[in-house]
mmCIF file of C-alpha atoms in Angstrom:
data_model
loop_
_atom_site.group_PDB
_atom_site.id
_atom_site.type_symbol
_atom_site.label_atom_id
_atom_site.label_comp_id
_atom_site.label_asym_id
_atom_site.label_seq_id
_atom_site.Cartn_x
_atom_site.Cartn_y
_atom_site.Cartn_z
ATOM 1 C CA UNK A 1 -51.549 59.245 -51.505
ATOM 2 C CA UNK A 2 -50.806 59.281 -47.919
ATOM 3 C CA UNK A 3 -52.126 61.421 -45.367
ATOM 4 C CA UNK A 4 -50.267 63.649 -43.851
ATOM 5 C CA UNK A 5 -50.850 64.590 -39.969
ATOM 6 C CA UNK A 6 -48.925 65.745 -36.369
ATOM 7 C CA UNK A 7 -48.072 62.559 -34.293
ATOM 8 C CA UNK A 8 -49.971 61.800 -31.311
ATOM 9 C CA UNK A 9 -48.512 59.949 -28.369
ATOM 10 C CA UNK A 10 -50.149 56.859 -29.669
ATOM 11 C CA UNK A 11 -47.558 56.847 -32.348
ATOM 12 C CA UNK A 12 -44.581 56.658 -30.306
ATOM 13 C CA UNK A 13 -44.352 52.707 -31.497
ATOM 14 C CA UNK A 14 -44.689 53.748 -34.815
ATOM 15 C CA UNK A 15 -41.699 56.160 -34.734
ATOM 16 C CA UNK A 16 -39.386 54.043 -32.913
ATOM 17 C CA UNK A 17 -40.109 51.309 -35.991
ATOM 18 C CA UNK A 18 -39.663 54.192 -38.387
ATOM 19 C CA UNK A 19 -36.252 55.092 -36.713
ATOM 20 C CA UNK A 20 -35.289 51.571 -36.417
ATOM 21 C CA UNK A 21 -35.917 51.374 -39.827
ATOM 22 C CA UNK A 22 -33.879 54.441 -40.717
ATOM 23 C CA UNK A 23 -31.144 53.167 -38.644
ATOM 24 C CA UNK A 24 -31.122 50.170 -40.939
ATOM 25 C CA UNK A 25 -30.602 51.973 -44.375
ATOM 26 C CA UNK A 26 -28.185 53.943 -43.207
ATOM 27 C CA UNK A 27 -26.468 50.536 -42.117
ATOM 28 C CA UNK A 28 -26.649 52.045 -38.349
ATOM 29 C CA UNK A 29 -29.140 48.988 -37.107
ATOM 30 C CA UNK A 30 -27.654 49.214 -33.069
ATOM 31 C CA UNK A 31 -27.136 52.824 -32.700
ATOM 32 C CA UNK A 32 -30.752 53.357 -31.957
ATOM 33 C CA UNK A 33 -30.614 54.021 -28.288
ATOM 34 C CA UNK A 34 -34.412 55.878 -28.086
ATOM 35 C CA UNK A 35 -36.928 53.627 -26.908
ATOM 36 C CA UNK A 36 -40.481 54.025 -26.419
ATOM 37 C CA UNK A 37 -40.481 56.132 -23.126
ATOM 38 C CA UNK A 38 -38.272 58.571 -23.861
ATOM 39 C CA UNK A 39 -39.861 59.181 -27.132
ATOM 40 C CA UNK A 40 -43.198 59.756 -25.715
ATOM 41 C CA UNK A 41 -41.243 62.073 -22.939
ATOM 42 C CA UNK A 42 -39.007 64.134 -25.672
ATOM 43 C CA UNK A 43 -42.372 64.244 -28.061
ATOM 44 C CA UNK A 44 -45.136 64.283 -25.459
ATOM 45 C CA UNK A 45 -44.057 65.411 -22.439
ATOM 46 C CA UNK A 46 -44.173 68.795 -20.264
ATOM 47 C CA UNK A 47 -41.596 70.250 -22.621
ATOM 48 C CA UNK A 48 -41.019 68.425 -25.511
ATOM 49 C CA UNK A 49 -38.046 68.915 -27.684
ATOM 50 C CA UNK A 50 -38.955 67.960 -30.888
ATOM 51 C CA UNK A 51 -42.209 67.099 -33.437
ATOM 52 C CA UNK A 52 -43.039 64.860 -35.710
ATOM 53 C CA UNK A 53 -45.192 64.634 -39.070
ATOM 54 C CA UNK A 54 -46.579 61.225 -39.916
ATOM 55 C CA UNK A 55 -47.310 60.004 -43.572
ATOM 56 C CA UNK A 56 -50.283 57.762 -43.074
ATOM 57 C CA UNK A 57 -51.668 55.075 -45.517
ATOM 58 C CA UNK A 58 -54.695 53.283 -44.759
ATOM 59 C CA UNK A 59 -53.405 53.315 -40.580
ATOM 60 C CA UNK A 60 -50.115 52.225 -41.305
ATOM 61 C CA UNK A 61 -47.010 55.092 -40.809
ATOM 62 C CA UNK A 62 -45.108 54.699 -43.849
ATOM 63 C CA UNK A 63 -42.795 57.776 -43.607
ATOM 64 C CA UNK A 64 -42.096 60.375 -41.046
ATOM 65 C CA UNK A 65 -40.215 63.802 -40.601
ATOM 66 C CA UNK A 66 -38.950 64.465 -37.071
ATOM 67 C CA UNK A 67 -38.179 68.147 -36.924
ATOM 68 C CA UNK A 68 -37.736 71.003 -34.474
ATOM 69 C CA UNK A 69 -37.293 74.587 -33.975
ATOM 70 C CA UNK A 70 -33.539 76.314 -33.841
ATOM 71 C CA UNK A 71 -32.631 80.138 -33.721
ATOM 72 C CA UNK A 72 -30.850 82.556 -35.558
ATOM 73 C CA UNK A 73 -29.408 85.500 -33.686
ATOM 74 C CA UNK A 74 -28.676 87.532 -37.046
ATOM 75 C CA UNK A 75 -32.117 86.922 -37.891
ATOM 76 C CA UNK A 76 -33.727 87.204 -34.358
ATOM 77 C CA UNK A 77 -36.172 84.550 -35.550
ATOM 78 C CA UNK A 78 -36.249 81.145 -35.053
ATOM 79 C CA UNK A 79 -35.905 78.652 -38.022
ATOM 80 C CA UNK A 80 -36.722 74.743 -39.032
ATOM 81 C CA UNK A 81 -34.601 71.974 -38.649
ATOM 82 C CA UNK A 82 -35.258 68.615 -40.025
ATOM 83 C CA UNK A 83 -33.850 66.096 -38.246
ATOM 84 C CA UNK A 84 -35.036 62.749 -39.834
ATOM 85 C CA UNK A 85 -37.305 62.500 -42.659
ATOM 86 C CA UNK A 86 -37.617 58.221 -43.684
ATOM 87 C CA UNK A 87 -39.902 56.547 -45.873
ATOM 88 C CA UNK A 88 -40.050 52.854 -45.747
ATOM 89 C CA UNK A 89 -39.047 51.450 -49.035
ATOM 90 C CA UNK A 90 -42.181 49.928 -50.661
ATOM 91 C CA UNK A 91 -43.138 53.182 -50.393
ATOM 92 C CA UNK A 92 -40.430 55.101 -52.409
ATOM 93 C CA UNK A 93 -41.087 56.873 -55.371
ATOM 94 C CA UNK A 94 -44.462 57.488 -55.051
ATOM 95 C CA UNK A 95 -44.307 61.279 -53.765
ATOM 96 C CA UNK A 96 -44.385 60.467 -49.974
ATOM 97 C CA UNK A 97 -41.047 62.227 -49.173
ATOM 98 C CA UNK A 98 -41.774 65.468 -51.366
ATOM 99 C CA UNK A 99 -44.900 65.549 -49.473
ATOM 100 C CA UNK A 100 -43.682 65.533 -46.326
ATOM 101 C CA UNK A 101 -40.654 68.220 -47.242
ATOM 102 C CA UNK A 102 -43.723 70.679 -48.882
ATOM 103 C CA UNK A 103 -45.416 70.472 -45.210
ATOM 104 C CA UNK A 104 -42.327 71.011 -43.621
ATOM 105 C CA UNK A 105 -41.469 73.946 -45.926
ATOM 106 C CA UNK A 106 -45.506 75.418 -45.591
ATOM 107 C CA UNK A 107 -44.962 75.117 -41.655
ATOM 108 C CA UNK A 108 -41.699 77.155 -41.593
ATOM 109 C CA UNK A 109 -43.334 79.891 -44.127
ATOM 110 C CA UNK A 110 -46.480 79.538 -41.325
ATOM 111 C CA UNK A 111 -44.563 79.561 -38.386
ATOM 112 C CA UNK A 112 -42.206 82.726 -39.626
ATOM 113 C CA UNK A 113 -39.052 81.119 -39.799
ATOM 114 C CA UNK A 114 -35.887 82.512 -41.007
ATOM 115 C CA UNK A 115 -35.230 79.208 -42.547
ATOM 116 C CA UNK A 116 -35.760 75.683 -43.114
ATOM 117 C CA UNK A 117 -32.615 73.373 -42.908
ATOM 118 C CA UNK A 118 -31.161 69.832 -42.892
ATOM 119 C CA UNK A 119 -28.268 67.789 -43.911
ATOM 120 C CA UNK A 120 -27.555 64.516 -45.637
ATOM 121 C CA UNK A 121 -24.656 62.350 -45.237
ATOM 122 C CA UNK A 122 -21.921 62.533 -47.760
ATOM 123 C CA UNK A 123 -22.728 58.739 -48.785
ATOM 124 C CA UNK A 124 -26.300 58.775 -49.329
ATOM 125 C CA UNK A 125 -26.536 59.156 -52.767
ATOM 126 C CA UNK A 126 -29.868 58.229 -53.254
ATOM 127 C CA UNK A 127 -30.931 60.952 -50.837
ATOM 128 C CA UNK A 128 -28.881 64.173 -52.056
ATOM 129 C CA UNK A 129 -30.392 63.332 -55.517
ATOM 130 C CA UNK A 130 -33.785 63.609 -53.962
ATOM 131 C CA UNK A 131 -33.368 66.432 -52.266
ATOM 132 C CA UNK A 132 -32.204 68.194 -55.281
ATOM 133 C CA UNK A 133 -35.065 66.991 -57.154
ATOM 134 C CA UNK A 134 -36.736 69.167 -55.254
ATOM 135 C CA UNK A 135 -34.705 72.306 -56.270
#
C-alpha cells in the first residue's frame, strides 16, 4: 500500500512525469506546457496556487492528486477542487486512487470546506466508473 504524503519541491520532476503521463492517457501527449520551473514556482513559491498529494511506493510516485482551494459566496466558505488525480497504470486497481480521494475528502472535512469537487471528461469511461465506485 502506498504512502500517502504533501509534495515537497523535490518532487517537482516527479509531477511533471506524472502529468506527462496523464497527458498520455487522455491521448493529450503535447499539451503539457508546465515544465519544471513553473511547477516548483506555482507549488513552491511565495504564493503558490495549488498542492499536491503524492502516493509513494518504495520512493517511486506512482499516483498523485493536484488540488486547490475555490470559494463559495452562498456558503462564505471556501471548498476543494481536484484538479488532477493519475495513477500510473501498473498501479491500477490496487486501491491507490480511492486512497488518495479519502485524503482529499478527510482534508476538505479538516480544512472546513463547503465542498469537495471535480470533473471527468465525458469519454473517460474507465474513470466515471471509478468515481462512482466510490459512491
Amino acid at each position: 500500500m502506498p504512502i500517502l504524503r504533501a509534495a515537497k519541491s523535490e518532487d517537482v520532476p516527479a509531477i511533471l512525469a506524472l502529468i506527462q503521463g496523464l497527458a498520455e492517457y487522455e491521448n493529450e501527449p503535447g499539451a503539457v506546457h508546465a515544465t519544471e520551473e513553473l511547477l516548483a514556482e506555482q507549488l513552491f513559491g511565495e504564493h503558490p496556487g495549488a498542492e499536491v498529494v503524492i502516493a509513494d511506493v518504495a520512493g517511486d510516485a506512482v499516483g498523485f492528486a493536484l488540488f486547490f482551494h475555490n470559494f463559495s459566496t452562498w456558503e462564505g466558505r471556501r471548498g476543494l477542487y481536484l484538479e488532477d488525480l493519475f495513477v500510473k497504470p501498473g498501479f491500477r486497481g490496487r486501491g491507490v486512487g480511492a486512497l488518495l480521494m479519502a485524503h482529499l475528502a478527510g482534508l476538505a472535512v479538516a480544512r472546513g470546506c463547503a465542498r469537495f469537487e471535480w470533473s471527468v471528461l465525458d469519454w473517460n469511461t474507465p474513470a466515471i466508473g471509478f468515481y462512482r465506485s466510490l459512491g
